[in-house]
Coordinates of C-alpha atoms in Angstrom, one line a residue:
M1 CA 0.0 0.0 0.0
A2 CA 1.3 3.5 -0.9
Q3 CA 2.7 5.5 2.0
K4 CA 2.4 9.2 2.9
L5 CA 4.8 11.1 5.1
N6 CA 3.3 11.8 8.6
I7 CA 3.3 15.6 9.4
F8 CA 5.2 14.9 12.7
S9 CA 8.0 13.1 10.9
G10 CA 11.4 14.5 12.0
R11 CA 9.8 16.7 14.7
Q12 CA 11.6 17.4 18.0
F13 CA 9.3 17.1 21.0
L14 CA 10.2 19.5 23.9
D15 CA 8.9 19.7 27.5
S16 CA 7.7 22.9 29.2
S17 CA 11.3 23.9 30.0
G18 CA 12.4 23.5 26.4
D19 CA 14.3 20.3 27.0
P20 CA 13.9 17.3 24.8
Y21 CA 11.4 14.7 25.9
V22 CA 14.0 12.0 26.1
G23 CA 12.5 8.5 26.4
A24 CA 8.9 9.6 26.0
Q25 CA 6.6 7.3 24.2
L26 CA 4.7 8.2 20.9
F27 CA 1.7 5.9 20.4
S28 CA -0.1 5.7 17.1
Y29 CA -3.8 4.7 16.8
V30 CA -6.5 4.6 14.2
A31 CA -8.1 8.1 14.3
G32 CA -10.7 8.6 17.0
S33 CA -10.0 5.3 18.7
S34 CA -7.6 3.3 20.9
T35 CA -6.9 0.7 18.2
K36 CA -3.2 0.7 17.3
V37 CA -2.0 1.4 13.8
T38 CA 1.5 0.8 12.5
L39 CA 3.7 3.5 11.1
T40 CA 6.6 2.7 8.8
K41 CA 10.2 4.0 8.5
D42 CA 10.2 4.3 4.7
S43 CA 7.9 5.2 1.8
A44 CA 7.8 1.7 0.5
G45 CA 6.4 0.4 3.8
A46 CA 9.1 -2.2 4.1
S47 CA 10.2 -1.5 7.7
N48 CA 7.8 -0.9 10.6
H49 CA 8.3 1.4 13.6
A50 CA 7.7 0.0 17.0
N51 CA 4.5 1.1 18.7
P52 CA 5.1 3.1 20.8
I53 CA 8.1 4.9 19.2
I54 CA 10.6 5.8 21.9
L55 CA 12.0 9.4 21.5
N56 CA 15.8 9.6 21.3
A57 CA 18.2 11.9 23.1
R58 CA 17.1 14.9 20.9
G59 CA 13.4 14.2 21.6
E60 CA 12.9 12.9 18.0
P61 CA 11.2 9.7 16.8
G62 CA 14.0 7.2 16.6
D63 CA 14.7 3.9 15.0
G64 CA 15.4 2.0 18.2
A65 CA 19.1 2.6 18.0
G66 CA 19.0 6.3 18.7
A67 CA 19.0 7.6 15.1
S68 CA 16.2 9.9 14.0
Q69 CA 13.8 8.1 11.7
A70 CA 11.0 9.4 9.4
M71 CA 7.4 8.3 10.0
W72 CA 5.1 7.2 7.1
Q73 CA 1.5 6.2 7.2
A74 CA -0.8 4.3 4.8
E75 CA -2.5 6.4 2.1
G76 CA -6.1 7.1 2.8
V77 CA -5.8 6.4 6.5
T78 CA -6.0 9.1 9.3
V79 CA -4.3 8.4 12.6
K80 CA -4.1 9.7 16.1
L81 CA -0.8 10.3 17.9
V82 CA -0.5 10.3 21.7
L83 CA 2.6 11.5 23.4
A84 CA 3.0 9.9 26.9
P85 CA 5.7 9.8 29.6
A86 CA 8.1 6.9 29.7
G87 CA 6.5 3.9 31.5
D88 CA 2.9 5.1 30.9
T89 CA 0.3 2.4 30.1
D90 CA -1.2 1.5 26.7
P91 CA -3.4 3.3 26.1
P92 CA -1.9 6.1 28.2
V93 CA -3.6 7.4 31.3
A94 CA -1.3 10.4 31.7
A95 CA -1.0 11.6 28.1
I96 CA 1.2 14.7 27.5
S97 CA -0.5 15.6 24.2
T98 CA -2.9 14.1 21.7
W99 CA -3.3 14.8 18.0
D100 CA -6.2 13.2 16.2
N101 CA -7.4 12.9 12.6
L102 CA -4.0 13.3 11.0
S103 CA -3.7 12.7 7.3
G104 CA -0.4 12.0 5.5
I105 CA 1.2 14.9 3.6
N106 CA -0.5 15.4 0.2
D107 CA -2.8 12.5 0.9
S108 CA -5.8 13.5 -1.3
A109 CA -7.6 10.2 -0.5
A110 CA -7.7 10.9 3.3
S111 CA -8.2 14.7 3.0
S112 CA -11.3 14.2 1.0
V113 CA -13.0 12.5 4.0
Q114 CA -14.2 15.0 6.6
D115 CA -14.3 13.6 10.1
E116 CA -17.3 14.6 12.2
W117 CA -15.1 15.2 15.3
V118 CA -12.5 17.9 16.0
S119 CA -9.7 17.0 18.4
G120 CA -9.5 19.3 21.5
N121 CA -6.8 19.9 24.1
T122 CA -5.9 17.2 26.5
P123 CA -8.5 17.1 29.3
T124 CA -8.0 16.8 33.0
Y125 CA -10.5 14.6 34.8
V126 CA -12.5 16.4 37.5
S127 CA -15.6 14.2 38.1
T128 CA -17.9 11.7 36.4
T129 CA -19.6 14.6 34.7
S130 CA -16.8 17.3 34.3
F131 CA -13.3 17.9 33.1
A132 CA -10.9 20.9 32.8
L133 CA -9.0 22.3 29.8
V134 CA -6.1 24.7 29.7
G135 CA -7.0 28.2 28.5
D136 CA -10.3 29.7 27.6
Q137 CA -12.0 27.0 25.5
T138 CA -15.6 28.2 26.0
S139 CA -16.1 29.2 22.3
D140 CA -15.4 25.7 21.1
F141 CA -16.8 23.9 24.1
H142 CA -20.1 25.7 24.4
V143 CA -23.4 24.6 25.9
G144 CA -25.3 22.1 23.8
R145 CA -22.4 20.9 21.7
R146 CA -21.7 17.1 21.4
L147 CA -18.5 15.6 22.7
K148 CA -16.6 12.3 22.3
T149 CA -14.2 11.3 25.1
T150 CA -11.7 8.5 25.5
N151 CA -11.8 6.9 29.0
S152 CA -10.4 3.8 30.6
G153 CA -13.9 2.3 30.1
G154 CA -13.8 3.2 26.4
T155 CA -15.3 5.9 24.1
L156 CA -18.2 7.9 25.7
Y157 CA -20.5 10.4 24.1
S158 CA -21.9 13.4 26.0
T159 CA -23.6 16.8 25.7
I160 CA -22.2 20.0 27.2
K161 CA -24.4 21.4 29.9
A162 CA -22.1 24.2 31.2
S163 CA -18.8 25.7 30.2
V164 CA -17.1 28.2 32.5
F165 CA -13.6 29.8 32.3
T166 CA -11.7 31.0 35.3
S167 CA -8.0 30.0 35.4
L168 CA -9.1 26.8 33.5
T169 CA -12.1 26.0 31.4
T170 CA -14.4 23.7 33.4
V171 CA -16.8 21.7 31.2
T172 CA -19.9 20.0 32.7
V173 CA -21.6 17.3 30.6
A174 CA -24.6 15.0 30.6
N175 CA -23.4 11.5 29.5
D176 CA -25.4 9.3 27.1
S177 CA -24.4 6.3 29.2
T178 CA -22.1 5.3 32.0
A179 CA -19.8 8.1 33.2
L180 CA -16.4 9.8 32.7
D181 CA -13.6 8.1 34.6
S182 CA -10.1 8.9 35.9
G183 CA -8.6 7.4 32.7
L184 CA -10.0 10.3 30.7
S185 CA -7.2 11.0 28.1
A186 CA -8.8 12.7 25.0
V187 CA -11.8 14.8 24.1
S188 CA -13.2 15.8 20.7
Y189 CA -16.1 18.1 19.9
A190 CA -18.6 17.8 17.1
V191 CA -17.9 19.6 13.8
I192 CA -21.5 21.0 13.9
S193 CA -21.9 23.7 16.5
A194 CA -24.9 23.8 18.7
V195 CA -25.1 27.6 18.1
D196 CA -25.7 29.0 14.6
S197 CA -25.6 25.5 13.2
S198 CA -24.8 24.7 9.6
S199 CA -27.7 22.1 9.6
P200 CA -30.7 23.1 7.4
A201 CA -33.3 25.1 9.4
V202 CA -36.1 22.5 8.9
L203 CA -33.9 19.8 10.2
N204 CA -32.3 21.9 12.9
H205 CA -35.6 23.0 14.4
T206 CA -37.5 19.7 14.3
I207 CA -38.8 18.6 17.7
S208 CA -37.9 14.9 18.2
L209 CA -39.1 12.8 21.1
S210 CA -37.2 9.6 21.9
K211 CA -38.9 7.0 24.2
G212 CA -36.7 6.1 27.2
A213 CA -37.1 3.4 29.8
D214 CA -39.8 3.8 32.5
I215 CA -38.9 6.0 35.4
A216 CA -40.2 5.8 39.0
S217 CA -42.1 8.8 40.4
A218 CA -40.2 10.7 43.1
T219 CA -40.3 14.0 44.9
A220 CA -37.2 15.0 42.8
L221 CA -37.9 13.2 39.6
V222 CA -34.9 11.7 37.9
T223 CA -35.1 11.1 34.1
G224 CA -32.9 8.8 32.1
N225 CA -30.3 9.7 29.5
D226 CA -32.0 7.5 26.9
G227 CA -34.7 9.8 25.7
N228 CA -37.1 12.7 26.5
Y229 CA -40.4 10.8 26.6
F230 CA -41.0 8.6 29.6
D231 CA -43.6 6.5 31.3
V232 CA -43.8 7.6 35.0
T233 CA -44.6 4.7 37.3
G234 CA -45.7 5.0 40.9
T235 CA -47.8 7.5 42.9
T236 CA -45.2 9.7 44.7
D237 CA -45.9 13.4 44.2
I238 CA -43.4 15.4 42.1
T239 CA -42.1 18.8 43.1
S240 CA -39.0 19.1 40.8
I241 CA -37.2 17.4 37.9
N242 CA -33.4 16.9 37.3
A243 CA -31.5 19.1 34.8
I244 CA -31.5 17.7 31.3
G245 CA -30.5 20.7 29.1
I246 CA -31.9 24.2 28.6
G247 CA -34.4 24.1 25.8
T248 CA -35.1 20.4 26.2
I249 CA -38.7 19.3 25.5
L250 CA -39.8 16.7 28.1
K251 CA -42.9 14.6 27.8
L252 CA -44.3 12.4 30.7
H253 CA -47.0 9.7 30.6
F254 CA -48.4 8.9 34.0
D255 CA -49.3 5.3 34.9
G256 CA -50.9 6.3 38.2
A257 CA -52.5 9.1 40.2
L258 CA -50.1 11.7 41.7
T259 CA -49.8 15.4 42.2
L260 CA -47.5 17.7 40.2
T261 CA -46.8 20.4 42.8
H262 CA -46.4 24.0 41.5
D263 CA -43.2 25.8 42.3
A264 CA -42.5 29.4 41.1
T265 CA -39.1 28.4 39.9
N266 CA -38.5 24.7 39.7
L267 CA -41.9 23.5 38.3
I268 CA -44.1 26.3 37.0
L269 CA -47.7 25.2 36.5
P270 CA -50.5 27.3 34.9
R271 CA -52.0 29.8 37.4
G272 CA -49.9 28.3 40.1
H273 CA -52.3 25.4 40.6
D274 CA -51.1 21.9 41.4
I275 CA -52.2 19.2 38.9
V276 CA -53.6 15.9 40.1
T277 CA -53.0 13.2 37.4
V278 CA -54.8 10.0 36.7
A279 CA -53.5 7.0 34.8
G280 CA -53.1 7.9 31.2
D281 CA -52.6 11.6 31.6
E282 CA -49.7 13.2 29.7
V283 CA -47.9 16.5 30.3
E284 CA -45.3 18.3 28.2
L285 CA -42.7 20.6 29.8
I286 CA -39.7 22.7 28.6
E287 CA -36.5 23.3 30.6
Y288 CA -36.3 27.1 30.5
A289 CA -33.3 27.3 32.9
E290 CA -31.0 24.7 34.2
G291 CA -33.2 22.3 36.3
D292 CA -36.2 24.6 36.0
F293 CA -39.3 23.5 34.0
I294 CA -42.5 25.1 32.8
L295 CA -45.6 23.1 31.8
T296 CA -46.7 23.8 28.2
S297 CA -49.5 21.2 27.8
H298 CA -51.6 18.8 29.8
V299 CA -53.6 16.1 27.9
K300 CA -56.1 14.1 30.1
N301 CA -56.6 10.4 29.8
N302 CA -59.9 11.0 27.9
G303 CA -58.1 12.9 25.2
L304 CA -59.2 16.4 26.3
I305 CA -56.7 19.2 26.5
D306 CA -56.8 20.9 29.8
G307 CA -57.1 24.6 28.7
H308 CA -55.1 26.8 31.0
F309 CA -56.7 30.2 30.9
K310 CA -55.1 33.6 31.6
T311 CA -55.4 34.5 35.2
A312 CA -56.7 38.1 35.2
P313 CA -59.8 38.0 33.0
W314 CA -60.9 34.6 34.3
T315 CA -60.5 35.8 37.9
R316 CA -62.5 39.0 37.2
W317 CA -65.3 37.0 35.7
L318 CA -65.5 34.7 38.7
G319 CA -65.4 37.4 41.3
D320 CA -63.2 39.4 43.6
D321 CA -63.1 36.8 46.4
S322 CA -64.7 39.2 48.8
D323 CA -66.3 36.4 50.8
G324 CA -63.0 34.6 51.2
S325 CA -62.8 30.8 51.5
L326 CA -66.1 29.3 52.4
T327 CA -66.3 26.0 54.3
Y328 CA -69.5 24.3 55.5
S329 CA -68.9 21.4 57.9
S330 CA -72.3 21.2 59.6
T331 CA -75.9 21.5 58.3
T332 CA -76.6 25.2 57.6
D333 CA -79.3 27.4 56.2
I334 CA -78.0 30.7 54.7
A335 CA -79.8 33.6 53.1
S336 CA -80.3 33.5 49.3
D337 CA -77.4 35.5 47.8
E338 CA -74.6 35.6 45.3
R339 CA -71.2 34.8 47.0
F340 CA -67.7 35.5 45.6
C341 CA -65.2 33.2 47.1
S342 CA -61.6 31.9 46.7
A343 CA -62.7 28.3 47.6
L344 CA -65.9 26.5 48.4
D345 CA -66.1 23.3 50.5
V346 CA -69.4 21.6 51.4
Q347 CA -68.1 18.7 53.3
V348 CA -69.4 15.1 53.6
G349 CA -72.4 14.8 56.0
T350 CA -73.3 18.5 55.6
T351 CA -76.6 19.8 54.1
L352 CA -76.5 23.4 52.8
G353 CA -79.8 25.1 52.2
V354 CA -81.5 28.6 52.3
S355 CA -83.4 30.1 55.1
E356 CA -86.2 31.5 52.9
A357 CA -89.4 29.5 52.6
S358 CA -89.7 30.4 48.9
N359 CA -88.0 32.0 46.0
G360 CA -84.7 30.7 47.3
F361 CA -81.5 30.6 45.3
L362 CA -77.7 30.1 45.9
I363 CA -75.1 31.5 43.5
F364 CA -71.4 30.8 44.1
R365 CA -68.6 32.3 42.0
C366 CA -65.4 30.7 43.0
S367 CA -61.9 31.6 41.6
G368 CA -60.4 28.4 43.0
T369 CA -61.9 24.9 43.6
A370 CA -65.6 24.3 44.6
T371 CA -65.8 21.0 46.4
I372 CA -69.3 19.6 46.7
A373 CA -69.1 16.4 48.8
G374 CA -72.2 17.0 50.9
I375 CA -75.7 18.0 49.9
L376 CA -77.1 21.2 48.5
D377 CA -80.9 21.1 49.1
L378 CA -83.3 23.7 47.8
D379 CA -86.3 21.4 47.5
G380 CA -89.6 23.4 47.5
K381 CA -87.7 26.7 47.7
G382 CA -88.9 28.1 44.4
G383 CA -92.2 29.7 43.3
V384 CA -95.1 29.7 45.9
G385 CA -98.0 27.4 45.2
G386 CA -101.5 28.7 44.7
A387 CA -103.7 28.6 47.8
G388 CA -106.7 26.3 48.1
H389 CA -110.2 27.5 48.9
V390 CA -113.3 26.8 50.9
A391 CA -115.8 27.0 48.1
T392 CA -118.5 29.1 49.9
V393 CA -118.4 31.6 47.1
N394 CA -118.1 31.2 43.4
I395 CA -114.3 32.1 42.8
A396 CA -111.6 30.9 40.5
G397 CA -108.5 28.9 41.7
V398 CA -105.3 30.8 42.4
D399 CA -102.4 30.6 39.9
G400 CA -99.0 29.3 41.0
D401 CA -96.1 31.7 41.0
A402 CA -93.9 32.1 37.9
A403 CA -90.1 31.5 38.5
I404 CA -87.1 33.1 36.9
L405 CA -84.5 30.9 38.5
G406 CA -86.4 28.3 40.5
G407 CA -89.1 25.9 39.4
A408 CA -92.6 27.3 39.0
A409 CA -95.3 26.5 41.5
G410 CA -98.4 24.3 41.0
G411 CA -101.8 26.0 40.7
G412 CA -104.4 26.0 43.5
V413 CA -107.9 24.8 42.8
G414 CA -111.1 26.8 42.0
S415 CA -114.4 26.7 43.6
S416 CA -117.6 25.1 42.4
T417 CA -118.3 24.0 38.8
P418 CA -117.8 25.5 36.2
L419 CA -115.0 27.8 37.4
D420 CA -111.4 26.7 36.6
G421 CA -108.7 25.6 39.0
G422 CA -105.6 27.9 39.0
D423 CA -103.0 27.7 36.3
G424 CA -99.5 26.4 37.1
G425 CA -96.9 29.1 37.0
S426 CA -94.5 29.7 34.1
S427 CA -90.8 29.1 34.3
Y428 CA -87.8 30.9 32.8
R429 CA -86.8 29.0 29.6
G430 CA -90.0 27.0 30.0
D431 CA -93.7 27.6 29.0
D432 CA -96.7 28.2 31.2
G433 CA -98.0 25.4 33.4
G434 CA -101.3 23.8 32.4
A435 CA -104.7 25.2 33.4
G436 CA -106.6 23.7 36.3
S437 CA -109.6 21.6 35.3
A438 CA -113.1 23.1 35.5
L439 CA -114.8 19.7 35.8
H440 CA -114.7 17.4 38.7
S441 CA -113.3 13.9 38.1
T442 CA -110.9 15.4 35.5
D443 CA -107.1 15.8 36.0
A444 CA -105.5 19.2 35.5
T445 CA -102.8 19.6 32.8
A446 CA -99.2 18.9 33.6
G447 CA -96.5 21.6 33.4
T448 CA -94.3 22.0 30.3
A449 CA -91.4 19.6 29.7
L450 CA -88.1 20.3 31.5
T451 CA -85.0 21.3 29.5
T452 CA -81.7 19.5 30.2
Q453 CA -78.3 20.3 28.6
T454 CA -74.6 19.4 28.7
E455 CA -72.6 21.6 26.3
S456 CA -69.4 23.5 25.6
F457 CA -69.5 27.1 24.7
M458 CA -67.4 30.3 24.2
E459 CA -67.3 33.2 26.7
R460 CA -65.7 36.6 25.9
H461 CA -63.9 38.3 28.8
A462 CA -61.9 41.5 28.5
G463 CA -62.1 41.2 24.7
T464 CA -60.6 37.7 24.6
L465 CA -62.4 34.5 23.8
Y466 CA -62.0 31.6 26.2
P467 CA -63.2 28.2 24.9
T468 CA -64.5 25.0 26.4
Y469 CA -66.2 25.8 29.6
L470 CA -68.0 22.6 30.6
V471 CA -71.7 23.1 31.5
N472 CA -74.0 20.7 33.3
G473 CA -77.4 22.3 33.6
L474 CA -81.0 21.5 34.4
I475 CA -83.5 24.2 33.6
G476 CA -86.6 24.4 35.8
G477 CA -90.0 23.3 34.4
A478 CA -93.4 24.8 34.9
G479 CA -95.7 23.7 37.8
G480 CA -98.9 21.7 37.2
G481 CA -102.4 23.2 37.2
G482 CA -104.8 22.8 40.2
G483 CA -107.8 20.6 40.1
A484 CA -111.3 22.1 40.3
V485 CA -113.6 21.9 43.4
G486 CA -116.3 19.4 42.9
G487 CA -118.9 21.0 45.2
T488 CA -119.6 23.7 47.7
N489 CA -118.5 24.1 51.3
T490 CA -115.4 22.0 50.7
T491 CA -111.7 22.8 51.2
S492 CA -109.5 22.4 48.1
G493 CA -105.8 21.6 48.1
S494 CA -103.0 24.2 47.5
G495 CA -100.5 23.9 44.8
G496 CA -97.0 22.7 45.6
D497 CA -94.0 25.2 45.7
G498 CA -91.5 24.9 42.9
G499 CA -87.8 23.8 43.4
G500 CA -85.2 26.5 44.2
A501 CA -82.1 27.4 42.0
I502 CA -78.4 26.6 42.4
I503 CA -75.6 28.1 40.2
I504 CA -71.9 27.3 40.8
I505 CA -69.3 28.9 38.6
A506 CA -65.7 27.9 39.5
D507 CA -62.2 27.4 38.1
Q508 CA -62.5 23.8 39.1
I509 CA -65.4 21.7 40.5
D510 CA -64.9 18.5 42.6
F511 CA -68.5 17.2 42.6
T512 CA -69.1 13.9 44.4
G513 CA -72.2 14.9 46.5
T514 CA -75.8 15.7 45.8
I515 CA -77.6 18.7 44.5
T516 CA -81.4 18.6 44.7
C517 CA -84.0 21.3 43.7
D518 CA -87.2 19.2 43.6
G519 CA -90.7 20.8 43.4
A520 CA -93.1 20.2 46.3
D521 CA -96.1 17.9 46.0
G522 CA -99.6 19.5 45.6
E523 CA -101.8 19.3 48.6
N524 CA -104.4 16.6 48.9
S525 CA -108.0 17.6 49.1
S526 CA -109.7 17.4 52.5
H527 CA -113.1 16.4 51.2
S528 CA -114.5 14.0 48.7
T529 CA -115.8 16.7 46.5
A530 CA -112.7 19.0 46.7
G531 CA -110.0 19.3 44.0
S532 CA -106.4 18.9 44.8
G533 CA -103.4 21.1 44.2
G534 CA -100.9 20.8 41.3
G535 CA -97.3 19.7 41.9
G536 CA -94.6 22.3 41.8
G537 CA -92.1 22.3 38.9
G538 CA -88.5 21.1 39.3
G539 CA -85.9 23.8 40.0
F540 CA -82.8 25.0 38.2
V541 CA -79.2 23.8 38.5
L542 CA -76.2 25.1 36.6
L543 CA -72.6 24.1 37.0
V544 CA -69.8 25.9 35.0
A545 CA -66.1 25.1 35.4
R546 CA -62.9 25.0 33.5
N547 CA -62.1 21.6 34.9
F548 CA -64.2 19.0 36.7
I549 CA -61.8 17.2 39.0
A550 CA -64.5 14.7 39.9
N551 CA -68.0 14.7 38.3
T552 CA -69.8 11.7 39.8
G553 CA -72.4 13.4 42.0
T554 CA -76.1 13.3 41.5
I555 CA -78.4 16.2 40.5
T556 CA -82.2 16.0 40.7
V557 CA -84.9 18.6 39.8
T558 CA -87.9 16.4 40.2
G559 CA -91.4 18.0 39.9
G560 CA -93.8 17.6 42.7
T561 CA -96.7 15.0 42.6
G562 CA -100.2 16.4 42.2
G563 CA -102.4 16.0 45.2
V564 CA -105.1 13.2 45.4
I565 CA -108.8 13.3 46.3
V566 CA -110.6 11.3 48.8
T567 CA -113.1 9.8 46.4
Y568 CA -113.9 10.0 42.7
N569 CA -115.5 13.5 43.0
G570 CA -113.1 16.3 42.1
G571 CA -110.0 16.2 39.8
D572 CA -106.4 15.4 40.8
G573 CA -103.9 18.2 40.5
A574 CA -101.4 17.4 37.8
D575 CA -97.7 16.6 38.5
G576 CA -95.1 19.3 37.9
H577 CA -92.8 18.1 35.1
S578 CA -89.6 16.4 36.4
A579 CA -86.2 15.0 35.5
S580 CA -83.0 14.0 37.2
I581 CA -79.4 13.2 36.0
T582 CA -76.2 11.8 37.3
A583 CA -73.4 14.1 36.1
S584 CA -70.6 12.5 34.0

């Protein structure tokens, strides 16, 4: 094979004092490796050098007898030369200097091949993740650049995480596998810079996720070096994540329920709220500073994206928190009102209602989490039922009240034939209740059908649209009409009161309890010829939240039953229309 003269042929190697490196060893290896390669003494390749070559008294590569000798290498081959003290090991552990990717002089075959690694200065081992270099090397050894190092354990690839110059340049790395060791003897950096890269823009800015081995949840989560997409096993809450590299996209898939805890620096979560995961949830984060992450996406196990809204307009819409944090731990009746709170907690075993006998409602606007584990009960707290009559005079029945929020009342009954019983009241978003019957032995007409809905919609706040507010609502129905009185001098039944109204608007709702706004039953007649009252209509329930943490509670807005008569004379009051759902 043709030979080309090595560029160090005939060179004199001197120490820091300017004296020849007498007896030093000059090892030759295949470029970028610790595999030995043979150099020859002549262009014909007929006589080989020893490996290592021992420097003579003048510090020159010798022929073994003390005479200087040229060094030739095979055409098309690049080599690495390592100068080491006398008695050092093979490969050296205390190298003096290293030169890599050396082509022979005028070797067009070798020079046409560009190696992807550039040989750097000889490194000094500091730790399993750091080394030092003489001089200011921060421009070449900059954050994000890839490295290849030679260690006692073999070749190792790493990424620079920090590079700081004081008296030396200290380079900190994240290793792809294993670790640097005390046998560190050489370092090369990638031809392609991590800054202003020569790679095409489309390629350079592609986000690529690599699946790594599963990692166990921990307070300080430790990711592997084998990817940036991991399954997280276990249920230990997470408050921080180890440093990976500034700008790194990290995606986590959770196999169980745990809490991601907000931290203003280490783990920034939207609006400063902790996130409770369930199996199948995924989050995406970016490392914006070393060891500090910010969440950019949360996809729930049902495929929905948890929309994280801007704090200021959402908070203004919910209220000013003037009522503070509201907790109810024992059964309590409170006045109908609209309350602005930072948190609402109706605890298990607690029933919350209103003190008013009628036209009652509760509205909570909560900027934090509304927890409904107990019971909200506004049965019969809506429109007032029409009164019954002793039919001593010829008068019509009394209409039930209309209702804007709560359910409409049932109608009372009229007097003797042929006057009508009272109409059932009308309801907001519903039609009028049916008229009471004018004939005995005939039922009154039921109230109009109840409206139910579960939908998503858009709300505009401070000029900005905020999508996907989940709504679970039951709209109150009209009360039933009253039955007519069948004779004179008899007492008729009163109509039942409608159900009350409950509205909860919150950032998050944890709903595992019960909400009930049923209409009251119509009153039975007290005489065989008296008509009975109509049932009150079911009430009104509306829940609005950005996120339902739990949504397994029960909502009922059942209409009241019409009263009954003693015998066949006189008509029954009709039922208020009713419905119930279990939220999902």
